[in-house]
Short mmCIF file of C-alpha atoms in Angstrom, two decimals:
data_model
loop_
_atom_site.label_atom_id
_atom_site.label_comp_id
_atom_site.label_asym_id
_atom_site.label_seq_id
_atom_site.Cartn_x
_atom_site.Cartn_y
_atom_site.Cartn_z
CA MET A 18 -24.03 79.26 -12.77
CA LEU A 19 -26.85 81.34 -11.44
CA ARG A 20 -27.71 84.91 -12.27
CA PRO A 21 -28.26 86.99 -9.14
CA GLU A 22 -31.61 88.75 -9.01
CA ARG A 23 -31.55 92.35 -10.06
CA TYR A 24 -31.36 94.59 -7.04
CA GLN A 25 -34.60 96.44 -6.35
CA SER A 26 -35.44 98.29 -3.21
CA LYS A 27 -38.63 96.65 -2.08
CA THR A 28 -40.58 95.64 0.98
CA PHE A 29 -40.34 92.01 1.74
CA PRO A 30 -42.24 89.89 4.27
CA SER A 31 -40.89 90.48 7.72
CA GLU A 32 -40.06 87.70 10.11
CA LYS A 33 -42.33 89.08 12.79
CA SER A 34 -44.31 86.59 14.72
CA GLY A 35 -47.82 86.79 16.05
CA ASN A 36 -51.28 86.82 14.57
CA TYR A 37 -51.22 90.44 13.50
CA GLY A 38 -47.68 90.58 12.15
CA VAL A 39 -46.62 92.58 15.18
CA GLN A 40 -43.11 92.28 16.51
CA SER A 41 -42.80 90.68 19.90
CA SER A 42 -41.60 93.60 22.07
CA LEU A 43 -40.53 91.27 24.81
CA ARG A 44 -38.03 89.43 22.63
CA MET A 45 -36.99 91.87 19.95
CA GLY A 46 -37.41 95.30 21.46
CA LEU A 47 -39.58 98.20 20.43
CA LYS A 48 -40.73 98.50 16.86
CA GLN A 49 -38.39 99.95 14.24
CA ASN A 50 -40.02 100.20 10.84
CA GLN A 51 -37.19 101.63 8.82
CA SER A 52 -34.79 98.79 9.37
CA ASP A 53 -37.25 96.38 7.81
CA LEU A 54 -37.81 98.29 4.61
CA ASN A 55 -34.23 98.92 3.55
CA THR A 56 -31.94 96.17 2.41
CA ALA A 57 -28.50 97.27 3.45
CA HIS A 58 -26.65 95.80 0.49
CA PRO A 59 -27.67 94.86 -3.05
CA LEU A 60 -26.29 91.36 -2.56
CA GLU A 61 -28.25 90.62 0.59
CA ASP A 62 -31.38 89.30 -1.09
CA SER A 63 -29.41 87.40 -3.67
CA GLU A 64 -27.29 85.68 -1.06
CA LYS A 65 -30.23 84.75 1.13
CA SER A 66 -31.97 82.89 -1.65
CA TYR A 67 -28.85 81.61 -3.43
CA ASP A 68 -28.89 78.05 -2.10
CA VAL A 69 -32.58 77.62 -2.81
CA ARG A 70 -32.25 78.96 -6.34
CA THR A 71 -29.21 76.83 -7.22
CA LYS A 72 -30.97 73.75 -5.92
CA GLN A 73 -34.07 74.58 -7.96
CA SER A 74 -32.04 75.21 -11.07
CA ASN A 75 -30.06 71.97 -10.72
CA LEU A 76 -33.19 69.91 -10.12
CA THR A 77 -34.89 71.46 -13.14
CA THR A 78 -31.91 70.61 -15.33
CA LEU A 79 -31.88 67.09 -13.92
CA ARG A 80 -35.59 66.74 -14.67
CA ASN A 81 -35.08 67.90 -18.25
CA ILE A 82 -32.24 65.45 -18.79
CA GLN A 83 -33.28 62.34 -16.93
CA GLY A 84 -36.99 62.69 -16.44
CA VAL A 85 -39.15 63.58 -13.48
CA HIS A 86 -38.12 60.60 -11.34
CA ALA A 87 -34.57 61.88 -10.78
CA PRO A 88 -35.34 65.08 -8.84
CA LEU A 89 -38.15 63.31 -7.01
CA LYS A 90 -35.77 60.64 -5.76
CA ILE A 91 -33.29 63.25 -4.57
CA GLN A 92 -35.90 65.31 -2.81
CA MET A 93 -37.34 62.24 -1.15
CA GLU A 94 -33.91 61.35 0.21
CA LEU A 95 -33.40 64.91 1.45
CA ASN A 96 -36.74 64.88 3.23
CA ALA A 97 -35.89 61.60 4.88
CA VAL A 98 -32.53 62.97 6.01
CA ASN A 99 -34.11 66.14 7.38
CA LYS A 100 -36.53 64.12 9.46
CA ALA A 101 -34.30 61.34 10.68
CA VAL A 102 -30.68 62.42 10.72
CA THR A 103 -30.61 66.19 11.25
CA ARG A 104 -29.94 67.46 14.73
CA LEU A 105 -31.98 70.04 16.59
CA PRO A 106 -31.20 73.60 15.49
CA SER A 107 -29.08 74.72 18.42
CA LEU A 108 -26.89 71.62 18.52
CA PRO A 109 -23.59 71.53 16.62
CA SER A 110 -23.84 69.44 13.49
CA SER A 111 -21.52 68.52 10.67
CA ASN A 112 -24.41 68.11 8.20
CA PHE A 113 -22.58 65.16 6.67
CA ALA A 114 -25.59 63.41 5.14
CA LYS A 115 -27.03 66.63 3.75
CA ASP A 116 -23.68 67.58 2.26
CA ILE A 117 -23.38 64.27 0.44
CA LEU A 118 -26.89 64.51 -0.98
CA ASN A 119 -26.36 68.10 -2.07
CA GLY A 120 -23.07 67.19 -3.71
CA THR A 121 -21.09 69.72 -1.69
CA ASP A 122 -19.10 67.21 0.35
CA ASP A 123 -16.03 67.66 -1.83
CA LEU A 124 -16.35 71.41 -2.30
CA ILE A 125 -15.03 74.24 -0.16
CA LEU A 126 -17.74 76.87 -0.32
CA PRO A 127 -17.64 80.54 0.76
CA SER A 128 -19.85 79.53 3.66
CA ASP A 129 -17.04 77.32 4.93
CA VAL A 130 -14.43 80.05 4.61
CA PHE A 131 -16.38 83.12 5.74
CA GLY A 132 -18.77 83.19 8.66
CA SER A 133 -18.32 79.59 9.74
CA ARG A 134 -20.35 78.49 12.72
CA LEU A 135 -17.28 78.46 14.94
CA ASP A 136 -16.66 82.18 14.37
CA SER A 137 -20.26 83.18 14.69
CA GLU A 138 -21.04 86.22 16.84
CA VAL A 139 -24.62 85.24 17.43
CA ILE A 140 -25.92 82.54 19.65
CA GLY A 141 -29.21 80.72 19.35
CA ASP A 142 -31.37 80.11 22.36
CA PRO A 143 -32.51 76.47 22.03
CA HIS A 144 -36.09 77.24 23.10
CA LEU A 145 -36.56 80.11 20.67
CA MET A 146 -34.97 78.15 17.83
CA MET A 147 -37.23 75.16 18.37
CA GLU A 148 -40.30 77.38 18.50
CA HIS A 149 -39.25 79.03 15.26
CA LYS A 150 -38.58 75.68 13.63
CA LEU A 151 -41.95 74.28 14.60
CA GLY A 152 -43.76 77.49 13.68
CA LEU A 153 -45.17 78.01 17.15
CA LYS A 154 -46.27 81.53 17.96
CA PRO A 155 -44.50 82.77 21.05
CA LEU A 156 -45.32 85.75 23.28
CA MET B 6 -25.27 85.32 30.31
CA ALA B 7 -25.45 84.65 26.58
CA THR B 8 -24.52 87.34 24.05
CA THR B 9 -27.07 90.05 23.46
CA VAL B 10 -27.53 89.16 19.80
CA SER B 11 -29.46 85.98 19.17
CA CYS B 12 -30.74 84.27 16.07
CA LEU B 13 -33.68 82.08 15.21
CA GLU B 14 -32.04 79.91 12.59
CA VAL B 15 -28.62 78.41 12.24
CA PRO B 16 -26.46 81.08 10.59
CA LYS B 17 -25.73 80.02 7.06
CA GLY B 18 -22.22 81.34 6.67
CA GLY B 19 -20.74 83.30 3.78
CA PHE B 20 -20.54 87.08 3.79
CA SER B 21 -22.44 88.81 6.57
CA PHE B 22 -24.33 92.00 5.81
CA ASP B 23 -25.19 92.76 9.42
CA ASN B 24 -23.19 95.93 9.64
CA CYS B 25 -24.02 97.38 6.22
CA ALA B 26 -27.00 99.40 7.40
CA ARG B 27 -25.05 100.67 10.37
CA ASN B 28 -22.15 101.68 8.14
CA ALA B 29 -24.45 103.52 5.76
CA ARG B 30 -25.93 105.49 8.63
CA LEU B 31 -22.49 106.31 10.02
CA GLU B 32 -21.36 107.53 6.62
CA GLU B 33 -24.37 109.82 6.44
CA ARG B 34 -23.11 111.40 9.64
CA GLY B 35 -19.69 112.00 8.22
CA LEU B 36 -17.57 108.93 8.91
CA THR B 37 -14.81 108.16 6.40
CA ARG B 38 -14.26 104.49 5.72
CA PRO B 39 -10.80 103.05 6.41
CA LYS B 40 -8.72 102.46 3.31
CA PHE B 41 -8.08 98.88 2.33
CA ARG B 42 -4.97 97.49 0.78
CA LYS B 43 -5.09 97.26 -2.99
CA THR B 44 -2.58 95.90 -5.42
CA GLY B 45 -2.73 98.75 -7.94
CA THR B 46 -0.70 96.72 -10.19
CA THR B 47 0.80 95.60 -13.40
CA ILE B 48 0.15 91.93 -14.07
CA VAL B 49 0.79 90.31 -17.43
CA GLY B 50 0.66 86.92 -19.10
CA LEU B 51 2.13 85.61 -22.33
CA VAL B 52 1.87 82.32 -24.19
CA PHE B 53 5.18 81.32 -25.77
CA GLU B 54 6.39 78.28 -27.68
CA ASP B 55 6.30 75.68 -24.91
CA GLY B 56 4.11 77.23 -22.25
CA VAL B 57 3.00 80.31 -20.37
CA ILE B 58 4.88 83.14 -18.64
CA LEU B 59 3.19 85.19 -15.93
CA GLY B 60 4.73 88.45 -14.75
CA ALA B 61 3.85 90.88 -11.97
CA ASP B 62 5.28 93.87 -10.09
CA THR B 63 5.58 93.75 -6.29
CA ARG B 64 4.01 96.91 -4.86
CA ALA B 65 0.91 96.95 -2.65
CA THR B 66 -0.70 100.31 -1.90
CA GLU B 67 -3.16 101.69 0.66
CA ASP B 68 -4.50 104.66 -1.25
CA THR B 69 -1.35 106.81 -1.61
CA ILE B 70 0.95 104.90 0.75
CA VAL B 71 3.06 101.93 -0.28
CA ALA B 72 1.91 99.25 2.12
CA ASP B 73 4.22 96.47 0.96
CA LYS B 74 7.37 96.99 -1.10
CA ASN B 75 7.79 93.35 -1.97
CA CYS B 76 4.49 91.52 -1.98
CA SER B 77 3.91 88.38 -3.99
CA LYS B 78 1.16 88.70 -6.58
CA ILE B 79 1.60 85.40 -8.39
CA HIS B 80 -0.52 82.91 -6.49
CA TYR B 81 -0.38 79.13 -6.60
CA ILE B 82 -3.53 77.47 -7.87
CA ALA B 83 -2.33 73.99 -8.84
CA PRO B 84 1.08 72.43 -9.60
CA ASN B 85 0.55 73.34 -13.25
CA ILE B 86 -1.57 76.49 -12.87
CA TYR B 87 -0.64 79.89 -11.42
CA CYS B 88 -2.65 83.09 -11.15
CA CYS B 89 -1.69 86.78 -10.86
CA GLY B 90 -4.10 88.96 -8.91
CA ALA B 91 -4.93 92.68 -9.08
CA GLY B 92 -7.51 94.61 -7.07
CA THR B 93 -8.15 94.30 -3.36
CA ALA B 94 -5.28 92.20 -1.99
CA ALA B 95 -7.45 90.28 0.48
CA ASP B 96 -9.99 89.42 -2.20
CA THR B 97 -7.41 88.06 -4.63
CA GLU B 98 -5.67 86.01 -1.96
CA LYS B 99 -8.76 84.47 -0.44
CA THR B 100 -10.34 83.79 -3.84
CA THR B 101 -7.24 82.09 -5.23
CA GLU B 102 -6.77 80.09 -2.02
CA MET B 103 -10.34 78.85 -2.12
CA ILE B 104 -10.17 77.86 -5.78
CA SER B 105 -6.81 76.20 -5.18
CA SER B 106 -8.30 74.08 -2.38
CA ASN B 107 -11.28 73.15 -4.51
CA LEU B 108 -9.00 72.13 -7.35
CA GLN B 109 -7.01 69.90 -5.04
CA LEU B 110 -10.20 68.12 -3.99
CA HIS B 111 -11.08 67.88 -7.66
CA ARG B 112 -7.68 66.29 -8.36
CA TYR B 113 -8.32 63.66 -5.72
CA ARG B 114 -11.76 63.03 -7.14
CA THR B 115 -10.65 62.67 -10.78
CA GLY B 116 -7.10 61.38 -10.30
CA ARG B 117 -5.72 63.70 -13.01
CA PRO B 118 -3.92 67.05 -13.20
CA ASN B 119 -6.36 69.96 -13.35
CA ARG B 120 -7.19 71.77 -16.55
CA VAL B 121 -6.84 75.52 -16.76
CA ALA B 122 -10.41 75.75 -18.08
CA THR B 123 -11.67 74.21 -14.83
CA ALA B 124 -9.90 76.84 -12.76
CA ASN B 125 -11.23 79.52 -15.08
CA ARG B 126 -14.81 78.34 -14.76
CA MET B 127 -14.65 78.07 -10.98
CA LEU B 128 -13.23 81.58 -10.67
CA LYS B 129 -15.71 83.08 -13.10
CA GLN B 130 -18.74 81.54 -11.40
CA TYR B 131 -17.53 82.66 -7.99
CA LEU B 132 -16.92 86.26 -9.10
CA TYR B 133 -20.21 86.50 -10.99
CA ARG B 134 -22.11 85.38 -7.92
CA TYR B 135 -20.86 88.47 -6.08
CA GLN B 136 -21.53 90.85 -8.99
CA GLY B 137 -18.17 92.60 -8.87
CA TYR B 138 -18.17 93.32 -5.14
CA VAL B 139 -15.30 90.85 -4.76
CA SER B 140 -12.78 93.11 -6.43
CA ALA B 141 -10.34 90.64 -7.96
CA ALA B 142 -8.95 90.99 -11.47
CA LEU B 143 -6.91 87.91 -12.34
CA VAL B 144 -4.55 86.64 -14.99
CA LEU B 145 -4.75 82.85 -14.97
CA GLY B 146 -2.19 80.78 -16.81
CA GLY B 147 -1.13 77.15 -16.92
CA VAL B 148 -0.22 74.12 -18.94
CA ASP B 149 -2.42 71.04 -19.08
CA CYS B 150 -2.98 68.02 -21.30
CA ASN B 151 -4.16 70.31 -24.13
CA GLY B 152 -1.18 72.66 -24.04
CA PRO B 153 -0.64 76.14 -22.62
CA HIS B 154 -3.65 78.35 -21.80
CA LEU B 155 -3.97 81.96 -20.65
CA TYR B 156 -7.12 83.66 -19.37
CA SER B 157 -7.88 87.11 -18.03
CA ILE B 158 -10.74 87.30 -15.51
CA HIS B 159 -12.45 90.57 -14.63
CA PRO B 160 -14.07 91.33 -11.24
CA HIS B 161 -17.61 90.99 -12.58
CA GLY B 162 -16.95 87.53 -13.92
CA SER B 163 -16.18 87.94 -17.62
CA THR B 164 -13.20 86.04 -19.00
CA ASP B 165 -11.10 86.23 -22.14
CA LYS B 166 -8.85 83.54 -23.54
CA LEU B 167 -5.97 85.24 -25.32
CA PRO B 168 -2.29 84.76 -26.22
CA TYR B 169 -1.23 87.81 -24.18
CA VAL B 170 -3.09 89.75 -21.49
CA THR B 171 -2.45 92.56 -19.03
CA MET B 172 -4.49 93.69 -16.01
CA GLY B 173 -4.25 96.29 -13.28
CA SER B 174 -3.57 100.02 -13.22
CA GLY B 175 -0.38 99.60 -15.27
CA SER B 176 -2.08 97.44 -17.88
CA LEU B 177 -2.08 100.10 -20.58
CA ALA B 178 1.67 100.66 -20.37
CA ALA B 179 2.29 96.91 -20.37
CA MET B 180 -0.12 96.25 -23.23
CA ALA B 181 1.63 98.89 -25.34
CA THR B 182 4.89 96.95 -24.87
CA PHE B 183 3.22 93.68 -25.76
CA GLU B 184 1.55 95.05 -28.85
CA ALA B 185 4.87 96.35 -30.12
CA GLY B 186 6.94 93.25 -29.36
CA TYR B 187 4.69 90.15 -29.48
CA LYS B 188 5.28 87.43 -32.05
CA ALA B 189 3.58 84.05 -32.16
CA ASN B 190 5.61 81.07 -30.79
CA MET B 191 8.43 83.06 -29.22
CA LYS B 192 11.45 81.36 -27.71
CA LYS B 193 11.67 81.23 -23.92
CA ALA B 194 14.49 83.76 -23.50
CA ASP B 195 12.82 86.32 -25.79
CA ALA B 196 9.48 85.81 -24.09
CA MET B 197 11.01 86.32 -20.62
CA GLN B 198 12.65 89.54 -21.80
CA LEU B 199 9.39 90.81 -23.32
CA VAL B 200 7.42 90.08 -20.15
CA ARG B 201 10.08 91.80 -18.07
CA ASP B 202 9.89 94.84 -20.35
CA ALA B 203 6.11 94.95 -20.13
CA VAL B 204 6.07 94.85 -16.33
CA ALA B 205 8.90 97.41 -16.22
CA ALA B 206 6.81 99.71 -18.43
CA GLY B 207 4.07 99.47 -15.83
CA ILE B 208 6.50 99.99 -12.94
CA PHE B 209 8.05 103.14 -14.34
CA ASN B 210 4.93 104.74 -15.81
CA ASP B 211 2.27 103.93 -13.23
CA LEU B 212 2.22 105.12 -9.63
CA GLY B 213 0.33 102.08 -8.43
CA SER B 214 3.06 99.67 -9.56
CA GLY B 215 6.65 99.52 -8.47
CA SER B 216 9.63 97.69 -6.98
CA ASN B 217 10.62 94.40 -8.60
CA VAL B 218 9.51 92.16 -11.44
CA ASP B 219 8.42 88.62 -10.53
CA LEU B 220 8.18 85.92 -13.19
CA CYS B 221 6.55 82.53 -13.21
CA ILE B 222 7.29 80.27 -16.17
CA ILE B 223 5.12 77.20 -16.66
CA GLY B 224 6.77 75.21 -19.40
CA LYS B 225 6.60 71.90 -21.21
CA ASP B 226 5.56 68.89 -19.10
CA MET B 227 4.01 71.30 -16.58
CA LYS B 228 7.41 72.27 -15.17
CA VAL B 229 7.28 75.49 -13.13
CA GLU B 230 10.02 78.08 -12.54
CA TYR B 231 9.07 80.75 -10.02
CA LEU B 232 11.62 83.58 -10.26
CA ARG B 233 11.20 86.02 -7.41
CA PRO B 234 12.66 88.54 -8.00
CA PHE B 235 13.52 88.19 -11.64
CA ASP B 236 14.62 91.79 -11.97
CA VAL B 237 15.16 94.32 -9.20
CA ALA B 238 14.21 97.38 -11.21
CA ASN B 239 14.22 99.80 -8.27
CA LYS B 240 17.15 99.38 -5.93
CA LYS B 241 16.83 101.20 -2.65
CA GLY B 242 19.59 103.75 -2.11
CA VAL B 243 22.63 102.98 0.09
CA ARG B 244 23.70 105.46 2.80
CA GLN B 245 26.70 107.45 1.61
CA GLY B 246 28.18 108.44 4.96
CA ASN B 247 28.22 107.40 8.60
CA TYR B 248 27.70 110.03 11.31
CA SER B 249 28.25 107.91 14.40
CA TYR B 250 31.33 108.62 16.52
CA LYS B 251 34.11 106.09 17.00
CA PRO B 252 34.57 104.78 20.54
CA GLY B 253 37.28 106.81 22.24
CA THR B 254 36.39 110.10 20.53
CA THR B 255 35.44 111.75 23.80
CA ALA B 256 38.30 111.87 26.35
CA VAL B 257 37.48 110.64 29.87
CA LEU B 258 38.60 113.29 32.40
CA SER B 259 37.82 111.59 35.76
CA LYS B 260 35.99 108.53 37.17
CA SER B 261 34.29 108.06 40.57
CA ILE B 262 32.29 104.97 41.64
CA LYS B 263 29.69 105.30 44.44
CA GLN B 264 27.87 102.43 46.18
CA ILE B 265 24.08 102.92 46.35
CA LYS B 266 22.90 101.71 49.79
CA TYR B 267 19.49 99.96 49.80
CA ASP B 268 17.40 97.92 52.25
CA ILE B 269 15.51 94.75 51.38
CA VAL B 270 11.91 95.56 52.29
CA SER B 271 10.13 92.30 51.37
CA GLU B 272 10.69 89.01 49.60
CA SER B 273 8.13 87.03 47.62
CA VAL B 274 8.35 83.80 45.70
CA GLN B 275 6.52 83.71 42.35
CA GLU B 276 5.01 80.42 41.29
CA ASP B 277 5.40 79.24 37.72
CA MET B 278 2.65 80.51 35.50
CA ASP B 279 -0.10 78.00 35.19
CA THR B 280 -1.07 77.43 31.58
CA SER B 281 -4.30 75.53 32.14
#
């Protein structure tokens, strides 16, 4: 399948909000530089981008085999599903339509076995999640 | 109030690396990690005339302690495919369970028995994705429409398709036995004996392997015989003597029975526990 990216210790764009890239002290606490610069585990980067990379690779293969219309059709359907059928971020969702379009509806992935949403130790505040989704800049 | 940790996006699932940085810092300050259960093992596979024989020992260790004297290392993947697992016990079990579930869905989708090559490819892609951190070394064997097949799969994701394979800490001892005794197209009885000898070589010459020999024979027409245990190589000793005294050994000299006087201080009625 896909070759994981070679592990390199590097700085990567932080998820800080605000015009000046400053962390919001009210929401995330006082600034801690070190935790941003180190990836804790060589697989962390690879796992974060895995879904995106597999999708890209599959669409490229599809384009090479069937022509440019095939990936375009699939992406158009995915965009439509994201706009019309997907629930808001903090609501529970089975992602049925997205699963079918991604072809994972008859697969049991590691993300179903480990770290499923039901066992999650983190909780998402609906307001914060919507602001993040819409790209609004909070306090 | 909600938990103190919050997230901005829906958590994706899969392995979580949240505690890795914390663990690294704790180790710097002198913490020793807890030991996990490994199956330092001897697992073998052999292709004979009609099919495939998989063999394994039954010891699971936690560093230098035997954690399980009779664990089962031959895992079910499909009705015609079985897999022996060496390495971290949890990794081999979860990996084989996940692939087994995926193969069942695949069977429903295609309407046919699975091929061993499919199981091999699924396992190899899964292990390569995690670059060897999922420590599972597997011997995969089965019979499908194209005959018997045997693969060995290493933790980093490389596979070999061979007529006889061994994996685990006792693999060298077992491979020596195979190299000396293997012939192409062996009969079933000879093949079973050779596999038993190979696993026994691992049991007696490797500290990480021990106890019994388990066999799984997948023969013609995808018929499976799971022999557990096939050979109890290490019987636990039986106590030679009994040091307990027979009733009546001590003579009773005298008996006196005294009533203990007590007052009832309070009474209370307990309701049935409410399981709501």
